[in-house]
Coordinates of C-alpha atoms in Angstrom, one line a residue:
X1 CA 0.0 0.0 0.0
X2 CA 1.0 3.7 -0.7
X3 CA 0.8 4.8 2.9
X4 CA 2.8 2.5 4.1
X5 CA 5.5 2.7 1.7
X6 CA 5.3 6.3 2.3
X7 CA 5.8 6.0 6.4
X8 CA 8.9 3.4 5.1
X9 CA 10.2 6.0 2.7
X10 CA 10.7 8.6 6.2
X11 CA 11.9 6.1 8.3
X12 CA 14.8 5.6 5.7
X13 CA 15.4 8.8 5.5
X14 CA 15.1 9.4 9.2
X15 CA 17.7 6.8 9.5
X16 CA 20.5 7.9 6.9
X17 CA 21.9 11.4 6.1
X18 CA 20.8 11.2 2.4
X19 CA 19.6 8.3 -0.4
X20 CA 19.8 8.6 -4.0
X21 CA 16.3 7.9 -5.7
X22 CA 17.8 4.7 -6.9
X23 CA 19.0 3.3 -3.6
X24 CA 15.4 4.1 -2.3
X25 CA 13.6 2.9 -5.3
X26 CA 15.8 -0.4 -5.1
X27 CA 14.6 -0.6 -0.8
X28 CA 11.2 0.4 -1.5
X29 CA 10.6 -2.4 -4.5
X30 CA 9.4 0.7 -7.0
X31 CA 10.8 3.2 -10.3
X32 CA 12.6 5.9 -9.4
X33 CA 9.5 7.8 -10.9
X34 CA 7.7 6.5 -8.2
X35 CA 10.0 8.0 -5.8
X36 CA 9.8 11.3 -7.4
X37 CA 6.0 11.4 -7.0
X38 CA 6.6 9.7 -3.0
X39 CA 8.7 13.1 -2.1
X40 CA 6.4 15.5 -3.8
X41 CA 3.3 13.8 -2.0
X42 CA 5.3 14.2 1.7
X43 CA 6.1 17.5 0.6
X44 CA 3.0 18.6 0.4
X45 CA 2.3 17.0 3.2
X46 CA 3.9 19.0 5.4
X47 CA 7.4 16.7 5.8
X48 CA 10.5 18.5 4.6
X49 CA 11.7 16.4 2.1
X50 CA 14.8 18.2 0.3
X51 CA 16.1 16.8 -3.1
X52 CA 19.6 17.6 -3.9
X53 CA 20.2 17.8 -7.9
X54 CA 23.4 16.5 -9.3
X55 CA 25.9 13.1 -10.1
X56 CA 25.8 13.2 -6.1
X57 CA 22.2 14.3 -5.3
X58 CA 19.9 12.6 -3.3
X59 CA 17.4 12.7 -0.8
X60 CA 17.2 14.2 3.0
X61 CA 15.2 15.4 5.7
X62 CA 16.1 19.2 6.2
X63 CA 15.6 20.7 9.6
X64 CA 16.5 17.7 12.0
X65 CA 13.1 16.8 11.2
X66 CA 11.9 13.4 13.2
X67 CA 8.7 11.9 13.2
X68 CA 7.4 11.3 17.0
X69 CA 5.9 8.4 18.8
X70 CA 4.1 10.9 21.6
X71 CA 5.6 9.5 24.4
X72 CA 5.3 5.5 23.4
X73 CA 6.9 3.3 26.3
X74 CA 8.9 0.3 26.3
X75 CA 6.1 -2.2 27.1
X76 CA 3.6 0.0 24.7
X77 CA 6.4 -0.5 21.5
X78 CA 6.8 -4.2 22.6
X79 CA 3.4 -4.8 22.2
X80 CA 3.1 -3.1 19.0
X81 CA 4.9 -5.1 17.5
X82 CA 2.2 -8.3 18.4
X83 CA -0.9 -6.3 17.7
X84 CA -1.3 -8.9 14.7
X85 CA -1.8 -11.5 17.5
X86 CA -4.6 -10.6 19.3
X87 CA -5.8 -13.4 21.2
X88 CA -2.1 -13.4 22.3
X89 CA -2.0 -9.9 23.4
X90 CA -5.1 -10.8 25.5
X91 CA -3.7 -13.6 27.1
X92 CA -0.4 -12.4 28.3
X93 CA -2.4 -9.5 29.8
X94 CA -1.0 -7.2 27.0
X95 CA -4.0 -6.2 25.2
X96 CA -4.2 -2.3 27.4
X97 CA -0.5 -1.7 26.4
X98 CA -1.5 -2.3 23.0
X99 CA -4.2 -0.7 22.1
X100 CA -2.5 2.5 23.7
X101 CA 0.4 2.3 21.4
X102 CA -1.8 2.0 18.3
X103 CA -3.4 4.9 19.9
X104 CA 0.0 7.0 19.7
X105 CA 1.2 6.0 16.8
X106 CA -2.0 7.0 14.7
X107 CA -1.6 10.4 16.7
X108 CA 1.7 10.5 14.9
X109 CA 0.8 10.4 11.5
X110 CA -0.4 12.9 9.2
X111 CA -3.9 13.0 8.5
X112 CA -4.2 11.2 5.2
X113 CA -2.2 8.3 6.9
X114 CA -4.2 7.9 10.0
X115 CA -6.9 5.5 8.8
X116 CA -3.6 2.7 7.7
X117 CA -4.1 1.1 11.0
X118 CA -7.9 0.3 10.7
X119 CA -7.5 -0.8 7.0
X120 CA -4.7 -3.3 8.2
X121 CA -6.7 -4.7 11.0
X122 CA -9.6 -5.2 8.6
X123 CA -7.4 -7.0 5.9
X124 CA -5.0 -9.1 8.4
X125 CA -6.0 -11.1 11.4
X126 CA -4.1 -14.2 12.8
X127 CA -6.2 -17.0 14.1
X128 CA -3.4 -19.6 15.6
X129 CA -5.4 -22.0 17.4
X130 CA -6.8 -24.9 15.3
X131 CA -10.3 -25.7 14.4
X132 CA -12.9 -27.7 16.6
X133 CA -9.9 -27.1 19.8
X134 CA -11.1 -25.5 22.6
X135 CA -7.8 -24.4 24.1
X136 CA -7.9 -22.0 27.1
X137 CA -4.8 -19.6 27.9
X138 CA -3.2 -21.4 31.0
X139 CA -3.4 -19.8 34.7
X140 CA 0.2 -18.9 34.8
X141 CA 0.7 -17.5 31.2
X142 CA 0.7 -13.4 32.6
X143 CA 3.5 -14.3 35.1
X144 CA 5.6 -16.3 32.8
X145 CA 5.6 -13.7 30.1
X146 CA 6.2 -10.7 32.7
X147 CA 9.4 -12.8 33.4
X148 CA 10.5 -12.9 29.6
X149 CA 9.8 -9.4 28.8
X150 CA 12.1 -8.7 32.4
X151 CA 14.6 -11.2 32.0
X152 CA 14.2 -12.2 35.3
X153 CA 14.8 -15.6 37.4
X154 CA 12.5 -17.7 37.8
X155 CA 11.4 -21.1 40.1
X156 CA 9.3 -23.1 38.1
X157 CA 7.5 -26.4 38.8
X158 CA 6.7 -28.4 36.5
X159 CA 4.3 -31.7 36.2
X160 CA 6.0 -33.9 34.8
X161 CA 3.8 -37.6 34.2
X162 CA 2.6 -38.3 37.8
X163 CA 5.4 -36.0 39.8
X164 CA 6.1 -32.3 40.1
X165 CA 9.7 -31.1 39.5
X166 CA 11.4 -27.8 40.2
X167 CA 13.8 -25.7 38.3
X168 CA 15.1 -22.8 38.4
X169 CA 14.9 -21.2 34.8
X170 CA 15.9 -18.3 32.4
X171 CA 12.8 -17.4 30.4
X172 CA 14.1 -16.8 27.0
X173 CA 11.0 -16.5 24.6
X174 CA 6.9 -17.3 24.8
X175 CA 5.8 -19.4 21.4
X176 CA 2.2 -20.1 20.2
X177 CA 1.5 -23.5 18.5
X178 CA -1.7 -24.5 16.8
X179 CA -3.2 -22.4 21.1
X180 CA -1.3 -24.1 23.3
X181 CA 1.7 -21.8 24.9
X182 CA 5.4 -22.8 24.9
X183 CA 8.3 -21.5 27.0
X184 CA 11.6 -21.4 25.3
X185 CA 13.9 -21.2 28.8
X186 CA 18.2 -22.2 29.4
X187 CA 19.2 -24.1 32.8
X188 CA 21.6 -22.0 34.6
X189 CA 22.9 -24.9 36.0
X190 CA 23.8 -26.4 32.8
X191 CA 23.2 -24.1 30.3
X192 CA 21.0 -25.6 28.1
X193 CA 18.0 -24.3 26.4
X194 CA 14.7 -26.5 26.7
X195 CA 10.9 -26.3 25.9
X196 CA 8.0 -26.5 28.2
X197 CA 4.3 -26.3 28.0
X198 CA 3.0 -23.4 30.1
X199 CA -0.1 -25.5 31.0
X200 CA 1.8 -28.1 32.8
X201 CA 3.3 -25.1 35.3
X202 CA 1.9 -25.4 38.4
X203 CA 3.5 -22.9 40.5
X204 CA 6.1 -20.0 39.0
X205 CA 7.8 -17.2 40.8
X206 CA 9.8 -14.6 39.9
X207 CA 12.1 -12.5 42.2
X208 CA 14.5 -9.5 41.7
X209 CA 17.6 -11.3 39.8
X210 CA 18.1 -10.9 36.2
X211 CA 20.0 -13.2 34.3
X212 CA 22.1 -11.6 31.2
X213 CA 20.7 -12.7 28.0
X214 CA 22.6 -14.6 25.3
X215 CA 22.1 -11.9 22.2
X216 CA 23.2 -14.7 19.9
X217 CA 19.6 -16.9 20.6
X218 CA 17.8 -16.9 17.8
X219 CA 14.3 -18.0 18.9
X220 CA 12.7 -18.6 15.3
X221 CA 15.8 -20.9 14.7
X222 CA 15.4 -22.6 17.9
X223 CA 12.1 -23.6 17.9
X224 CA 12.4 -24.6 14.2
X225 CA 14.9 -27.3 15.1
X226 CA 13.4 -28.0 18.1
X227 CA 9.8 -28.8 16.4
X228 CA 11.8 -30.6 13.8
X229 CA 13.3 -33.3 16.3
X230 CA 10.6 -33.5 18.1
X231 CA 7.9 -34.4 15.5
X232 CA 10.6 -36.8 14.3
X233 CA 11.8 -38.5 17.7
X234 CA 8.0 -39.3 18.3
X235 CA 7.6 -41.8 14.8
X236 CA 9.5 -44.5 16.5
X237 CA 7.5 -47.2 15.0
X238 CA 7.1 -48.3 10.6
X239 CA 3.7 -49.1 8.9
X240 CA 4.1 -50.5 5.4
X241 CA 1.1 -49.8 3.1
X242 CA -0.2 -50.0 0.0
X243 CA -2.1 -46.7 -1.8
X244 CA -3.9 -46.4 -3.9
X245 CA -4.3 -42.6 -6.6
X246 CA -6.1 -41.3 -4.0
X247 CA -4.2 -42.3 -1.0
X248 CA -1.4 -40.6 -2.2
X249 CA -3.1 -37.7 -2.3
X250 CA -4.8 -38.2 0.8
X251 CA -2.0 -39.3 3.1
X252 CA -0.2 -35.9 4.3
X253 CA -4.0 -34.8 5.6
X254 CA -4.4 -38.2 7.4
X255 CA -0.8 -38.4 8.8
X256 CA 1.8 -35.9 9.5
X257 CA 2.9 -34.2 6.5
X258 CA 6.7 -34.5 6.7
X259 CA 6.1 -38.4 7.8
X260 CA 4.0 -39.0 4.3
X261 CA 6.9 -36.9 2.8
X262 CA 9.3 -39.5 3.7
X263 CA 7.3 -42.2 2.9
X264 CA 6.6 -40.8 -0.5
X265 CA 10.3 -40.3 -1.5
X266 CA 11.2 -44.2 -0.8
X267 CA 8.2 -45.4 -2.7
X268 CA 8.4 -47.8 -5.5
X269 CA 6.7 -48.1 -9.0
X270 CA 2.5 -48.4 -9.3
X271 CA 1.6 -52.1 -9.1
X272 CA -1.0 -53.8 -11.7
X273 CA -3.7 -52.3 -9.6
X274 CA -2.2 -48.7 -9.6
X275 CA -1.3 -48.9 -6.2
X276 CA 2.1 -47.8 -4.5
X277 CA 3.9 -49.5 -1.9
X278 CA 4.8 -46.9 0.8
X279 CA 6.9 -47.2 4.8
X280 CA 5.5 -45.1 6.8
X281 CA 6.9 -43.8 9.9
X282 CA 4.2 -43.7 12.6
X283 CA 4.3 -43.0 16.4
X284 CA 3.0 -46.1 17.7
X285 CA 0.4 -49.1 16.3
X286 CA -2.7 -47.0 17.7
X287 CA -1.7 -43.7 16.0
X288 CA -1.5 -45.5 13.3
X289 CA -4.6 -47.0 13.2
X290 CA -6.3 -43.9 14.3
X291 CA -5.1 -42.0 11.1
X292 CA -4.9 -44.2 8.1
X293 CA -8.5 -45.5 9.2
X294 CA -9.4 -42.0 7.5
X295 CA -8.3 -43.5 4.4
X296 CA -10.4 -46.1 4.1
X297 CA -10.3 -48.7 1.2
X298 CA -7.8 -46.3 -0.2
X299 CA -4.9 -47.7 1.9
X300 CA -4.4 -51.6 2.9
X301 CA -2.1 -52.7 5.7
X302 CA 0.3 -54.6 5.0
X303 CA 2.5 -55.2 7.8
X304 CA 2.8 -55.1 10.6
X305 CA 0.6 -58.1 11.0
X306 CA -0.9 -57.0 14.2
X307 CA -2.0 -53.7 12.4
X308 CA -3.1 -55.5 9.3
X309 CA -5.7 -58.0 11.5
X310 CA -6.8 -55.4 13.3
X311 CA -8.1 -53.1 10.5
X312 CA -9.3 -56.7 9.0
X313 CA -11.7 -57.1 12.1
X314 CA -12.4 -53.0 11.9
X315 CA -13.9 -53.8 8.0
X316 CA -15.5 -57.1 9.1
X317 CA -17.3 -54.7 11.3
X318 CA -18.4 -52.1 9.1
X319 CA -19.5 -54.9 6.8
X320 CA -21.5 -56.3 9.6
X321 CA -23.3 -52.5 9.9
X322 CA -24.0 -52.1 6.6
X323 CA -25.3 -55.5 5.7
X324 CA -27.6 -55.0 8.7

């Protein structure tokens, strides 16, 4: 959008003594044309936008001119920066410090400009949850994310099967998957960065000792590997089946996606009857079961044996219904 690249436009110029139109064209994705008619639109705007003629010419901001935030705080710009979450906002208690920031910002802007935050919020809107999951934001989730946004110390316990443990933790990062709440923390006693599910918390506290944050954690990164090893460690068990067309193109929405991915690249040739012989790496038997039941007639078992007489005596029952 227009406005948006013309707040970008500013900022860049806010940020550097002077850009040619063709370094600004080339960070804004547009002509240099377009650039020409960008600076005569904040011109007339009322922001000083000088261009310098010449081999060397460029672009500036004359004056020491700055655009202003009115007064935004740290927790207010933190949580600007979520307001396309905001389900999460709410549940880490943030939703007040955003919608005062949104507030101040749209004070900022110049008239034409001061609409850009409704028509974003009408066009973009992040649902993260799944569908038919009723997943409530846990207890505890305020106080653990007070204690990322402070760095602070915490002691934790955690449930862990049928016994509580406690640990004393750095809370590094809060992540959101498909509703349910992660913390990203490091041990301090062995400096190791681990992931645990806020819900399972049953007690946290937080005192006045900060711990000194590793700048080089990359939370994105971490939790992409992490997710990675996790969704593989859990297939620890092989399913060998036969597809059909269909249950090809059926199999990474009955099974996990990068399971039938893997399956699919050590698959042989079509049989006589079309039908591809696949492994498929599966959590356990039941999982199993569960999942490529969806397929139907589209999949056959073929081994494990256990599997294959148990979705034998799942058909013989069906049967049974329908004959009835």
């Amino acid at each position: 959008m227009r406005a948006a690249r013309l707040i970008k436009m500013v900022l860049l110029l806010q940020a550097r003594p002077s850009m040619t139109a063709a370094e600004l064209a080339a960070e804004l994705e547009v002509s240099e044309r377009t650039i020409t008619r960008d600076a005569q639109a904040l011109s007339e705007a009322g922001v000083p936008v000088y261009a310098d003629r010449g081999r060397a010419g460029g672009y500036r901001l004359i004056g020491g001119y700055r655009t202003r935030l009115t007064g935004l705080g740290r927790s207010e710009a933190e949580a600007l920066f979520l307001s396309g979450v905001p389900g999460a906002l709410r549940e880490m208690g943030l939703e007040d410090a955003a919608s005062a920031a949104r507030l101040k910002v749209s004070a900022a802007l110049m008239p034409s400009l001061r609409d850009a935050s409704q028509n974003a919020s009408q066009r973009f809107h992040l649902d993260a949850p799944g569908w038919f999951k009723e997943t409530p934001a846990p207890e505890l989730l305020p106080a653990v994310a007070d204690a990322v946004w402070d760095d602070r110390r915490v002691t934790a316990r955690y449930r862990r099967q049928e016994a509580e443990v406690e640990r004393e933790l750095e809370p590094y990062g809060l992540v959101l998957k498909a509703g349910v709440w992660y913390l990203c923390a490091r041990v301090p006693d062995s400096g190791a960065y681990r992931v645990y599910r806020i819900d399972r918390f049953a007690s946290i506290a937080s005192g006045e000792e900060r711990f000194v944050r590793d700048e080089e954690f990359d939370l994105p990164g971490f939790w992409e590997e992490r997710a990675a090893q996790f969704a593989r460690a859990i297939l620890r068990s092989e399913v060998v089946v036969r597809l059909s067309e269909a249950g090809v193109r059926h199999l990474p929405y009955a099974t996990d996606p990068a399971s039938a991915r893997e399956a699919m690249e050590s698959a042989g040739e079509p049989d006589a009857e079309g039908r591809v012989r696949v492994t498929l790496p599966v959590e356990n038997e039941d999982v199993a079961f569960t999942q490529l039941m969806a397929l139907g007639p589209e999949a056959e078992i073929i081994a494990p044996a256990g599997l294959r007489a148990r979705f034998a005596r799942a058909a013989a029952r069906m049967t049974g219904l329908y004959d009835s």
